[in-house]
CSV table of C-alpha atoms (C1' of nucleotides) in Angstrom, one decimal:
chain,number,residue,atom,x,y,z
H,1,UNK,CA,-189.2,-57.4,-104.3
H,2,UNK,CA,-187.4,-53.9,-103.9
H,3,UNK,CA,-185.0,-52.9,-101.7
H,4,UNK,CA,-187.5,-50.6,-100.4
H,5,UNK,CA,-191.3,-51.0,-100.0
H,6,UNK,CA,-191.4,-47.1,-100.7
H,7,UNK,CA,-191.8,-46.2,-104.4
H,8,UNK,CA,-191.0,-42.5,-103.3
H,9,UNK,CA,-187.5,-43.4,-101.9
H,10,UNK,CA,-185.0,-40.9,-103.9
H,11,UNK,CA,-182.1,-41.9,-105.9
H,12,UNK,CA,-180.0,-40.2,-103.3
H,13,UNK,CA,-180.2,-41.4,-99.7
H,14,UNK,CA,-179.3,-37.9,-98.3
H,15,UNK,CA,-176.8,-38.9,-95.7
H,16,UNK,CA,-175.3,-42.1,-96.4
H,17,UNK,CA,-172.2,-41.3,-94.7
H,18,UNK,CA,-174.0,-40.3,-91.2
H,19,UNK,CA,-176.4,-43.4,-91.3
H,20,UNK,CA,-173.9,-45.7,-92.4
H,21,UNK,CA,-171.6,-44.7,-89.3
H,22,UNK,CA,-174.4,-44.5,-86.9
H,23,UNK,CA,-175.9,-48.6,-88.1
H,24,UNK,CA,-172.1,-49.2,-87.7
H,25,UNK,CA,-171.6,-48.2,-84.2
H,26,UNK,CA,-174.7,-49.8,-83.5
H,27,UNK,CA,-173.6,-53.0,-84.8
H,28,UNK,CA,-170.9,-52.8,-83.3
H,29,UNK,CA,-172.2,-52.0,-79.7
H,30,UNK,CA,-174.9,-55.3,-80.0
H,31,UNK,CA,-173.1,-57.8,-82.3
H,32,UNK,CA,-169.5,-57.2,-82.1
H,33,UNK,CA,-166.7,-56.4,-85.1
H,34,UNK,CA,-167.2,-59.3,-86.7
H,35,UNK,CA,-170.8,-58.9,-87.4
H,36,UNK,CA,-170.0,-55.7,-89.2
H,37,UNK,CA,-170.0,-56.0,-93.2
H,38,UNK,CA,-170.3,-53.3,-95.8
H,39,UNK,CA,-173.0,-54.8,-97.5
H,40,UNK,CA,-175.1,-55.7,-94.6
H,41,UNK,CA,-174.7,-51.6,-93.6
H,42,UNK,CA,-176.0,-51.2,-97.1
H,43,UNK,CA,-178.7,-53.4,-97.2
H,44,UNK,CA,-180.1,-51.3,-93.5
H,45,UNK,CA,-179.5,-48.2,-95.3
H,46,UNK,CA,-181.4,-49.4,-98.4
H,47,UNK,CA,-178.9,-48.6,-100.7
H,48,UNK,CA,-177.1,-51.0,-103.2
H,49,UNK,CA,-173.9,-53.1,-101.7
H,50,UNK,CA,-171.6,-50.8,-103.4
H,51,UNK,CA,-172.9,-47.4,-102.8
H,52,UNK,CA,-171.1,-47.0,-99.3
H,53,UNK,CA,-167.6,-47.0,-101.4
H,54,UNK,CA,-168.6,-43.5,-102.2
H,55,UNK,CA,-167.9,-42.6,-98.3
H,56,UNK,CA,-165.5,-45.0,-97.3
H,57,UNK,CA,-163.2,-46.8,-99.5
H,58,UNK,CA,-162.7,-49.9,-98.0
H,59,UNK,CA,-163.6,-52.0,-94.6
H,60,UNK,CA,-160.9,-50.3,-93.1
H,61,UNK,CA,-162.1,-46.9,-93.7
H,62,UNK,CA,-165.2,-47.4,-92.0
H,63,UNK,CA,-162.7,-48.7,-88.8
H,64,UNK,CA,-160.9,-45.9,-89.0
H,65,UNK,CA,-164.2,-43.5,-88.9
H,66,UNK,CA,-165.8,-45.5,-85.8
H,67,UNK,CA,-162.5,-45.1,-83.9
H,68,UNK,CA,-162.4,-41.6,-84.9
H,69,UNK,CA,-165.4,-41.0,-83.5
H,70,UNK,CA,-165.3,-43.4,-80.6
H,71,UNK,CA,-161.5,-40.6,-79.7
H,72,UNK,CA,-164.1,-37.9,-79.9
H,73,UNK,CA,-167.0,-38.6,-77.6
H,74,UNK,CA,-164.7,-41.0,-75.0
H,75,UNK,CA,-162.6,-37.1,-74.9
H,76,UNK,CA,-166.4,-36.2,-74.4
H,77,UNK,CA,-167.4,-38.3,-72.1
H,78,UNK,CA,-164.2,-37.7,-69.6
H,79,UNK,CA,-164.1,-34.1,-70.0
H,80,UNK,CA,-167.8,-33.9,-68.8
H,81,UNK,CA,-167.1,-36.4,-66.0
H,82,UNK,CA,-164.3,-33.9,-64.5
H,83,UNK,CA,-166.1,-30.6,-64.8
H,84,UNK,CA,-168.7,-32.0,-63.1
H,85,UNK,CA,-166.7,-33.7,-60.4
H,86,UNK,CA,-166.0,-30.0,-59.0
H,87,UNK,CA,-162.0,-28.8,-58.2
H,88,UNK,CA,-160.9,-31.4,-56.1
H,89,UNK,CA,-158.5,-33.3,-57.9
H,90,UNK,CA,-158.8,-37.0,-56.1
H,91,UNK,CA,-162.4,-36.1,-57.0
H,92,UNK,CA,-161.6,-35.1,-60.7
H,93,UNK,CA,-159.6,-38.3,-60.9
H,94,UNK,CA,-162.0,-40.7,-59.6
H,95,UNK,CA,-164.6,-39.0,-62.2
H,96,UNK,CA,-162.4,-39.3,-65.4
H,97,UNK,CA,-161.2,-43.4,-64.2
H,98,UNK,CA,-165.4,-43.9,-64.0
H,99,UNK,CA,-166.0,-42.4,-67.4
H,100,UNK,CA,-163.6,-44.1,-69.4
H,101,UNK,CA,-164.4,-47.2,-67.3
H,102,UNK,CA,-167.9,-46.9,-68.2
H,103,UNK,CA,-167.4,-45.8,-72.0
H,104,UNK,CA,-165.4,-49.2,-72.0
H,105,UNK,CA,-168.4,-51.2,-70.1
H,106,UNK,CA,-170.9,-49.8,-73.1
H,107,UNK,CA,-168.5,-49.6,-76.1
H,108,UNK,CA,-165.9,-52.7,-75.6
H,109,UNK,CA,-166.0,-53.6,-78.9
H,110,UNK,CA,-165.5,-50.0,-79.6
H,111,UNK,CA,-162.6,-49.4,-77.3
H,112,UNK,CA,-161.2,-52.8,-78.5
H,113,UNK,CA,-161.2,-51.2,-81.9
H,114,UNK,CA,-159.9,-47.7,-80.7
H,115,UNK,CA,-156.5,-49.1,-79.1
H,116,UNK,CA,-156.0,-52.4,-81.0
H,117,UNK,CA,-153.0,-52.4,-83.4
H,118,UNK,CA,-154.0,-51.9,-86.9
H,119,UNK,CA,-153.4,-55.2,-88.9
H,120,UNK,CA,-152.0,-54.1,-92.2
H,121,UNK,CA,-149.9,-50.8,-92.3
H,122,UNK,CA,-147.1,-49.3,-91.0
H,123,UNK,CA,-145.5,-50.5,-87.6
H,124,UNK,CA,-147.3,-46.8,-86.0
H,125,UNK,CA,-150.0,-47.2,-88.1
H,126,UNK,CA,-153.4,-46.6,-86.2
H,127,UNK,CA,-156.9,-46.4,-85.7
H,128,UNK,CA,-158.4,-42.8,-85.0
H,129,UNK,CA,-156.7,-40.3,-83.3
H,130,UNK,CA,-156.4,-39.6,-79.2
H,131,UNK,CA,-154.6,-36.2,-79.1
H,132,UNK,CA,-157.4,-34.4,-77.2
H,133,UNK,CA,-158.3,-37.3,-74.5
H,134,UNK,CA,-154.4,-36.8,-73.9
H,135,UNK,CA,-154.7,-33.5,-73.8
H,136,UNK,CA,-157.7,-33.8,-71.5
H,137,UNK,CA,-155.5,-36.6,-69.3
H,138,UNK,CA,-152.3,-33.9,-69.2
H,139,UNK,CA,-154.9,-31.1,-67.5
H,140,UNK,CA,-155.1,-33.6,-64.8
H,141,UNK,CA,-151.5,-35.2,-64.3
H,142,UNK,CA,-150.4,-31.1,-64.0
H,143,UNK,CA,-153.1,-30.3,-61.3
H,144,UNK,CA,-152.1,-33.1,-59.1
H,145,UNK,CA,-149.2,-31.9,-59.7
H,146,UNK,CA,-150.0,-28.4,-58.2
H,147,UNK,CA,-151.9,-29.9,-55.4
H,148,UNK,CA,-148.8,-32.0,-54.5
H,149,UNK,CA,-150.2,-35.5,-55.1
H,150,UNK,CA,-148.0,-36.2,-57.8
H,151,UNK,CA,-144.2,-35.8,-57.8
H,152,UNK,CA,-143.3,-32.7,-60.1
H,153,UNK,CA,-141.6,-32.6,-63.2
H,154,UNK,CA,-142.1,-33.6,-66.7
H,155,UNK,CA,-145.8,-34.3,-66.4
H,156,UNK,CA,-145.2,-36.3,-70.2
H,157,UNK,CA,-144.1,-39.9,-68.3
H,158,UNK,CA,-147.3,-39.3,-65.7
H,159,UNK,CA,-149.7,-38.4,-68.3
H,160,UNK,CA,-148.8,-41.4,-70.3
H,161,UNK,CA,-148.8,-43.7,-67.4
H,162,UNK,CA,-152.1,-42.7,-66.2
H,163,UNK,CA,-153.6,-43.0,-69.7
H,164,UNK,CA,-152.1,-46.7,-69.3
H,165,UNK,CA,-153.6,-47.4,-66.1
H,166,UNK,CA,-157.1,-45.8,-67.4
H,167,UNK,CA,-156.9,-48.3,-70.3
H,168,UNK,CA,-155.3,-51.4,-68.9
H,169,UNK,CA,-158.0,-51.2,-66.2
H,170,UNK,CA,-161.3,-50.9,-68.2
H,171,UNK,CA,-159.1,-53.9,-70.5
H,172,UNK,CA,-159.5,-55.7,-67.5
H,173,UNK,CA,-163.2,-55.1,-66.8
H,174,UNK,CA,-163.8,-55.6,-70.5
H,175,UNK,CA,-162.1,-58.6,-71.1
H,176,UNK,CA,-164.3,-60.2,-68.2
H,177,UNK,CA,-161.2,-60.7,-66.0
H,178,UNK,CA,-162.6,-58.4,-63.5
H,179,UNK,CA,-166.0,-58.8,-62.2
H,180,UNK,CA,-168.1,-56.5,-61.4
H,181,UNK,CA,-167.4,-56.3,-57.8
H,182,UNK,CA,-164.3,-56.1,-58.3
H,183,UNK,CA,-164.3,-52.5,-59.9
H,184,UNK,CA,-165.0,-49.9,-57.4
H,185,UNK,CA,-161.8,-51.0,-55.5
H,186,UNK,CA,-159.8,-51.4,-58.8
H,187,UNK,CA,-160.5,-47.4,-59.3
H,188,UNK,CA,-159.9,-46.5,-55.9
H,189,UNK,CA,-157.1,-48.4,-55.6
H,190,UNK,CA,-156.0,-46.5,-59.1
H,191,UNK,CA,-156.5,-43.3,-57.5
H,192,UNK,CA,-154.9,-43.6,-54.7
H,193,UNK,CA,-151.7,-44.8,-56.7
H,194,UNK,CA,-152.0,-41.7,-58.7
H,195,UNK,CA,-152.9,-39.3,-55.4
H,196,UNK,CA,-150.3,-40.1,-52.7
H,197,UNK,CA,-149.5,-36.9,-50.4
K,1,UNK,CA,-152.4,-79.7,-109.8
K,2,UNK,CA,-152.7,-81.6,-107.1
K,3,UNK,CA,-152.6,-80.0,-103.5
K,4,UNK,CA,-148.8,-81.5,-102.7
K,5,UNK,CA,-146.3,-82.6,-105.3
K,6,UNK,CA,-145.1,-85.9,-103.1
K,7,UNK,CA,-147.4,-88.7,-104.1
K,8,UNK,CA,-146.6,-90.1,-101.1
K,9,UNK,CA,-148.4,-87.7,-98.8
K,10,UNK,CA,-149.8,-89.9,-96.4
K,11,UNK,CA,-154.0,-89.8,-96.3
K,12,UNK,CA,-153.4,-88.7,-92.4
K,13,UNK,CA,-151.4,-85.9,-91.5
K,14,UNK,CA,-150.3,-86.7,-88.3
K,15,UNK,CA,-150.6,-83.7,-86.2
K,16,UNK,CA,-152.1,-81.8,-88.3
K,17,UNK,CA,-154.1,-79.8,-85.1
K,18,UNK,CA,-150.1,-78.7,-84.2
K,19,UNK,CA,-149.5,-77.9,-87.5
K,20,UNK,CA,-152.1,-75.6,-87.5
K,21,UNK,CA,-152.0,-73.8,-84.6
K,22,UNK,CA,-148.1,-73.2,-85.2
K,23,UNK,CA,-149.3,-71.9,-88.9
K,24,UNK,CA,-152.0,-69.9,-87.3
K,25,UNK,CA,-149.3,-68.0,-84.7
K,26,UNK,CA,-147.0,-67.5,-87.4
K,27,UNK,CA,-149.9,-65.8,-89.8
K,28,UNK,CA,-151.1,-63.8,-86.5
K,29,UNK,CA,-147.7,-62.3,-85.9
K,30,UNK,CA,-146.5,-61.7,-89.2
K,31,UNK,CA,-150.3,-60.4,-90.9
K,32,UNK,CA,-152.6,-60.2,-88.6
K,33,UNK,CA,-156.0,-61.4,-87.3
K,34,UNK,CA,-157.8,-60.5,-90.3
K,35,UNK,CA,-155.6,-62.5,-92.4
K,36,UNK,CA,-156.2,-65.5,-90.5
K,37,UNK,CA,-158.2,-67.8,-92.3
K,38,UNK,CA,-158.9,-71.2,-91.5
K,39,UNK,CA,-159.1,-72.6,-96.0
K,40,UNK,CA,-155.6,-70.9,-95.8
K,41,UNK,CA,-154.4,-72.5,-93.1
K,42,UNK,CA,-155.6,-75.9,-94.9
K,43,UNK,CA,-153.7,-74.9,-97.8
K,44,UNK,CA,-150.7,-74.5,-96.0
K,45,UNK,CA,-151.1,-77.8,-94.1
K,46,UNK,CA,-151.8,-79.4,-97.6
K,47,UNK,CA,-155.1,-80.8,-96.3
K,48,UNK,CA,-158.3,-79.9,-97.5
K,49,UNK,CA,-160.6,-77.4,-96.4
K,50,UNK,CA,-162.6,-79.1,-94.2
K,51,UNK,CA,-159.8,-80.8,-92.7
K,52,UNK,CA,-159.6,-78.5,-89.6
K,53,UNK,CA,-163.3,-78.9,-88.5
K,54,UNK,CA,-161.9,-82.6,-87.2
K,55,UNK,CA,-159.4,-79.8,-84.1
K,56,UNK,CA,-161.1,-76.9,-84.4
K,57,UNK,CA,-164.9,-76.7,-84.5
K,58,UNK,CA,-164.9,-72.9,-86.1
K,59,UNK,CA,-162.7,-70.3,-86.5
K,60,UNK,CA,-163.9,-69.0,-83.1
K,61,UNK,CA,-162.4,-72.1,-81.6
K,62,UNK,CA,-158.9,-71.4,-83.6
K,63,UNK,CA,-158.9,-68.0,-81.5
K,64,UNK,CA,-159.7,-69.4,-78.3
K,65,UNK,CA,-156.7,-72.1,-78.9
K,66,UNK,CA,-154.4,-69.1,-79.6
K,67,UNK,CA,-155.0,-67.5,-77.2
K,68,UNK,CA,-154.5,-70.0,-74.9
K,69,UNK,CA,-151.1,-70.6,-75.7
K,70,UNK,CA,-150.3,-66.9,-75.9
K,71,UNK,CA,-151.3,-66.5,-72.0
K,72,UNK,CA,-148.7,-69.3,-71.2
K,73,UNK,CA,-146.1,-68.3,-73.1
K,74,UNK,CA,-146.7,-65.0,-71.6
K,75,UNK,CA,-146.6,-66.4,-67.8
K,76,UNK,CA,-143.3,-68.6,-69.4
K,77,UNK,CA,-141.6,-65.5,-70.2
K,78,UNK,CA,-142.6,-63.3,-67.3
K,79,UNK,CA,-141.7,-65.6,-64.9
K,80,UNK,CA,-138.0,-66.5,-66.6
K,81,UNK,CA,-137.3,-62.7,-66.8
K,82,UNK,CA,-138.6,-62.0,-63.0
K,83,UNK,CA,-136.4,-65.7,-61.9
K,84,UNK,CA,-133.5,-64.3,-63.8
K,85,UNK,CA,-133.4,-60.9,-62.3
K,86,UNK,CA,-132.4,-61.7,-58.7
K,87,UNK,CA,-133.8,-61.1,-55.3
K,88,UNK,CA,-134.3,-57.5,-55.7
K,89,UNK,CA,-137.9,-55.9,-55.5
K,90,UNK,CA,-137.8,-53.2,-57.7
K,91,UNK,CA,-135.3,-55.2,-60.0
K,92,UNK,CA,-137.9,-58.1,-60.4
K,93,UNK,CA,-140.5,-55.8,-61.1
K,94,UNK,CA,-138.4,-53.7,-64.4
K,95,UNK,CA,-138.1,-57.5,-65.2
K,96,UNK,CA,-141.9,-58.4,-65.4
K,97,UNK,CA,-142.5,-55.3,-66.8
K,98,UNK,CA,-139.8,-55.3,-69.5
K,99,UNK,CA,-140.5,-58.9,-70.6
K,100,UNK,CA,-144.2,-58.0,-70.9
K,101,UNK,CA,-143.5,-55.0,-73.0
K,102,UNK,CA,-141.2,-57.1,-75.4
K,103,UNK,CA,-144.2,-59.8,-76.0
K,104,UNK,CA,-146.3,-57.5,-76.9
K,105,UNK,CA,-143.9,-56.1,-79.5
K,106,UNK,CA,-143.8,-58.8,-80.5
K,107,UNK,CA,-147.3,-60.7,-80.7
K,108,UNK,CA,-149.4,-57.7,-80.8
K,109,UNK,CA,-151.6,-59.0,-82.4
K,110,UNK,CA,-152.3,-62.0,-80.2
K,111,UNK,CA,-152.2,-59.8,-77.3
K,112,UNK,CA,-155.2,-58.1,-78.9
K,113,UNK,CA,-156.8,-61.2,-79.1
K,114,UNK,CA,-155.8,-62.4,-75.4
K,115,UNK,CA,-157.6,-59.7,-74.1
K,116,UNK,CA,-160.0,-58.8,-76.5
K,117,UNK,CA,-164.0,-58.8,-75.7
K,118,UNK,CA,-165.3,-61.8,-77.0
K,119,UNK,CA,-168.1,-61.4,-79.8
K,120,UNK,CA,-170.6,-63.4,-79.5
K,121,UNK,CA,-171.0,-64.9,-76.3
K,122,UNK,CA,-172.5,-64.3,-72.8
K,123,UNK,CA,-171.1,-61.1,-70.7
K,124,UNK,CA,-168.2,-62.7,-68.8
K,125,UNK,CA,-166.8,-65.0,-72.4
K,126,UNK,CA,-163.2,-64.7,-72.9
K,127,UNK,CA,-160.7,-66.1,-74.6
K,128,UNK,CA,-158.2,-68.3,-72.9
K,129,UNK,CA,-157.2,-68.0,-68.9
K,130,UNK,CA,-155.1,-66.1,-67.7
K,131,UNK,CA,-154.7,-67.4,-64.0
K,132,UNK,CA,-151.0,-68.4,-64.0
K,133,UNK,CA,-150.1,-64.6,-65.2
K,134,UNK,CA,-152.3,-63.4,-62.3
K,135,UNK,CA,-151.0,-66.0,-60.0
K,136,UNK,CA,-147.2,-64.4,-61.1
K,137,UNK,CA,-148.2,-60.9,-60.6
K,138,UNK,CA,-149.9,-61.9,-57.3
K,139,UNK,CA,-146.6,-63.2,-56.0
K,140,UNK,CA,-144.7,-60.2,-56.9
K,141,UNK,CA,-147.7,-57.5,-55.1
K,142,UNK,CA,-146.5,-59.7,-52.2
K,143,UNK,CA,-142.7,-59.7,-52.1
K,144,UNK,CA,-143.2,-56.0,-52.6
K,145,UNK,CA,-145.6,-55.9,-49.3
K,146,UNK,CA,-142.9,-57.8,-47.6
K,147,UNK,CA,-140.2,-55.5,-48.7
K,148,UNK,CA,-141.7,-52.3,-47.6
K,149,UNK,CA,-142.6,-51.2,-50.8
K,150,UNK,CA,-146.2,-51.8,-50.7
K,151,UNK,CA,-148.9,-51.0,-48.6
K,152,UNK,CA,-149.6,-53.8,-46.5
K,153,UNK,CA,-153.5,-55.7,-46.6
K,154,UNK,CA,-155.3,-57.5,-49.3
K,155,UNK,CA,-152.8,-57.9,-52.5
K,156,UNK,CA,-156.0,-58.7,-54.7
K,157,UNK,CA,-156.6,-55.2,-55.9
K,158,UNK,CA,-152.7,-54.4,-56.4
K,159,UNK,CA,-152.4,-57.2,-58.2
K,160,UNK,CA,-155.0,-56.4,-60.4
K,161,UNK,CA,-154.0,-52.8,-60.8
K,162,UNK,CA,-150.8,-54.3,-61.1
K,163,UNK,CA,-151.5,-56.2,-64.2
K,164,UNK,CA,-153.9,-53.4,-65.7
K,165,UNK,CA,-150.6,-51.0,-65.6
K,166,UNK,CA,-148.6,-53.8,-67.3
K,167,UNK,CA,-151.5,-54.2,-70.0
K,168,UNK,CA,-152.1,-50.5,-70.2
K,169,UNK,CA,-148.3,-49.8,-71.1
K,170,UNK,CA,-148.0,-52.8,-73.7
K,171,UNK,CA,-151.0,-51.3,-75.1
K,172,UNK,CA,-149.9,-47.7,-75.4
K,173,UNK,CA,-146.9,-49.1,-77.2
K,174,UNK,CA,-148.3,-51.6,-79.4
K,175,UNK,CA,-150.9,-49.1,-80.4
K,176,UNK,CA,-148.1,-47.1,-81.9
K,177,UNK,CA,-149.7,-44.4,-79.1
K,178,UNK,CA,-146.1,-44.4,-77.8
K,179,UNK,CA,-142.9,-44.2,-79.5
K,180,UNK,CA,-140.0,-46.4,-78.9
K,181,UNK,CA,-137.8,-43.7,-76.9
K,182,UNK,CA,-140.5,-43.4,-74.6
K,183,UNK,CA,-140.6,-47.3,-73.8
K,184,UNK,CA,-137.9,-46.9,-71.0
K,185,UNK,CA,-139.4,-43.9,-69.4
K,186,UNK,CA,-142.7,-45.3,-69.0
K,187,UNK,CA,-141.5,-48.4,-67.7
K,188,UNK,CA,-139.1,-46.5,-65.1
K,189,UNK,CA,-142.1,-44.5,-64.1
K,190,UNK,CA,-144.5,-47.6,-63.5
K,191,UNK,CA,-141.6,-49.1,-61.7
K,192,UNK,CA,-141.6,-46.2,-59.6
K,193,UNK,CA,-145.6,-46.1,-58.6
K,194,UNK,CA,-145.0,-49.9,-58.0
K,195,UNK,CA,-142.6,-49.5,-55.6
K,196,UNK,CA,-142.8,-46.4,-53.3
K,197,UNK,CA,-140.6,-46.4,-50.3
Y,1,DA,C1',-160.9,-91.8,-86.3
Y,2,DC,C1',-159.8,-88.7,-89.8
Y,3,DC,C1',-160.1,-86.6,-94.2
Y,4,DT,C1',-162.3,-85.3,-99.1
Y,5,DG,C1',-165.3,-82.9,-102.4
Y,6,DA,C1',-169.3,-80.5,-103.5
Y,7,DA,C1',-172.5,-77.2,-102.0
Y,8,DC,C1',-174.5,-73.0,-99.8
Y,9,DA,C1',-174.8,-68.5,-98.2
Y,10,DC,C1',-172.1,-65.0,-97.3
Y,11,DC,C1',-168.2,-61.4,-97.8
Y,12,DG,C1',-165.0,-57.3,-99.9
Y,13,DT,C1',-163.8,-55.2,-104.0
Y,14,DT,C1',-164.0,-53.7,-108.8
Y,15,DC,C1',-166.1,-51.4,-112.8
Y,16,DA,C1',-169.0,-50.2,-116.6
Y,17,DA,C1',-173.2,-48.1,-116.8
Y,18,DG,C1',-177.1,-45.4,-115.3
Y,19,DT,C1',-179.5,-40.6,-113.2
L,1,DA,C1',-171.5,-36.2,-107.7
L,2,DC,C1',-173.7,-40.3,-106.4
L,3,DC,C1',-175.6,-44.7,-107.0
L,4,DT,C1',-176.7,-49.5,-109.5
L,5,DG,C1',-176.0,-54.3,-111.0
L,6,DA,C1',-173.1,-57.8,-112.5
L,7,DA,C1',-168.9,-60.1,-111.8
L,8,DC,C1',-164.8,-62.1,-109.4
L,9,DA,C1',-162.3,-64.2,-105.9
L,10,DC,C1',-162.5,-65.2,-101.5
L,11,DC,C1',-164.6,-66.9,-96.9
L,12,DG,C1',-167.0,-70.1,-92.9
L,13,DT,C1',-169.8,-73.9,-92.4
L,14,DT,C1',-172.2,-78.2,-93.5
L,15,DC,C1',-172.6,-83.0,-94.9
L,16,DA,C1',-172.6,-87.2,-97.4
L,17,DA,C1',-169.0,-90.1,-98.8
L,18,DG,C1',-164.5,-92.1,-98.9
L,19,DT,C1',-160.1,-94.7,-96.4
DNA sequence: ACCTGAACACCGTTCAAGT
DNA sequence: ACCTGAACACCGTTCAAGT
């Protein structure tokens, strides 16, 4: 038996790279990090086990991709969330803690992957890069700012503490610490910290 | 060659679960989880490789075990730093904070794995509990209630919130998302939303 | 009760060779 | 440039058998 019950299938896939990251996050949505092997990707791409090394060189490659990506559309996901939320800024703050609260709820394994230390590198070594959901985070800390909800100054100690707070509580949510119920007042509770007049 | 030199091994170990969970810490902290095998770990204990099915039924049970004793070792040290610190609020509070920073520089790994989304198991599965830690952090939310420092009415979500800030900034650091010189600042600044006059 | 040794089905990684 | 197929050294897990 072939790999493929399709006689036509060409030599070259096409895309490997794209379908090989998109099985990945996938797999890594329904069956957690550990279910996520090279060859099995290659086997559901119906390719040979070692044709993925073209695109990334080892295991950790592909991590570092899938975090990549997971930076992108979490930056995505939050920036949406506050354009829509209108100018208010408790608004706008309440919008972004349910977005990245809800990325977290759909990609846990994902975020786990995003913000977990990497195992074998340098002591900063890391998975994916977060400069623009920072970026997106540092918009907000200076607009409370302006409104008077947050104390002025350097916005860099706020902006880091509120990305803390955004991560430690979807932690809690994902880790199954904190129940469901539990997670409307957790945000509010979040905002108000970060809204006091 | 046979596994151990001394002909005199004895056929039983003695406590060889122990022996393995101290290996398993040891190869956590200084390799990480990925490097954590449980035919290693055998090696090490100079037992065979189905040895460790007799204490831990799979690998899966190794993690829970570590995880386990990470959560209280991490309630033992939060609670010495908070004991040591005096009466003070606000000086209590740097304590918890600082000691839960330091254990996650130092076990990052296991603090990973502590609050990590379990793989393969129903919604709410975690790995080891957590409820002494909570029970700490519930205690401080209180004294800060009863100092002023708080807003008065049900500590449950501060304590929570509480706890995600803690995990958030241990995070950001252990990530490598935040550089050392930034440690102190952070913490100073979470101190600070903790404990509003 | 606790451990051994062989076996099975899986990995990641490497590399010469094919198209 | 991209992929195949065989090979190697490792896993986790199972199970009959030993002490």
């Amino acid at each position: 038996m072939t790999r493929n019950a399709d006689a036509d299938r060409p030599y070259h896939h096409g895309d490997l790279r794209a379908a090989l990251l998109g099985e990945a996050e996938r797999t890594l949505r329904d069956r957690g990090i550990d279910a996520l092997s090279l060859r099995d990707l290659a086997r559901q791409a119906d390719v040979s086990h070692a044709a993925p090394r073209r695109h990334f060189a080892d295991r950790q490659a592909l991590l570092d991709a899938l975090a990549e990506a997971g930076f992108t559309r979490l930056a995505d996901e939050v920036r949406a969330a506050i354009d829509d939320a209108g100018q208010d800024y408790q608004a706008r703050l309440r919008a972004a803690a349910t977005a990245y609260v809800r990325f977290a709820t759909r990609d846990r394994a994902l975020l786990d992957l995003m913000f977990g230390a990497k195992n074998d590198e340098s002591p900063g070594a890391r998975y994916g890069t977060p400069e623009r959901l920072f970026t997106i985070v540092g918009d907000l800390v200076r607009q409370g700012q302006q409104a008077g909800q947050l104390p002025p100054g350097d916005p860099e100690p706020l902006r880091l503490l509120l990305v803390a707070t955004l991560q430690g509580v979807a932690m809690l949510i994902t880790s199954g610490l904190v129940g469901a119920s539990q997670i409307e007042p957790l945000i509010a509770d979040a905002v108000a910290v970060f809204a006091r007049v």
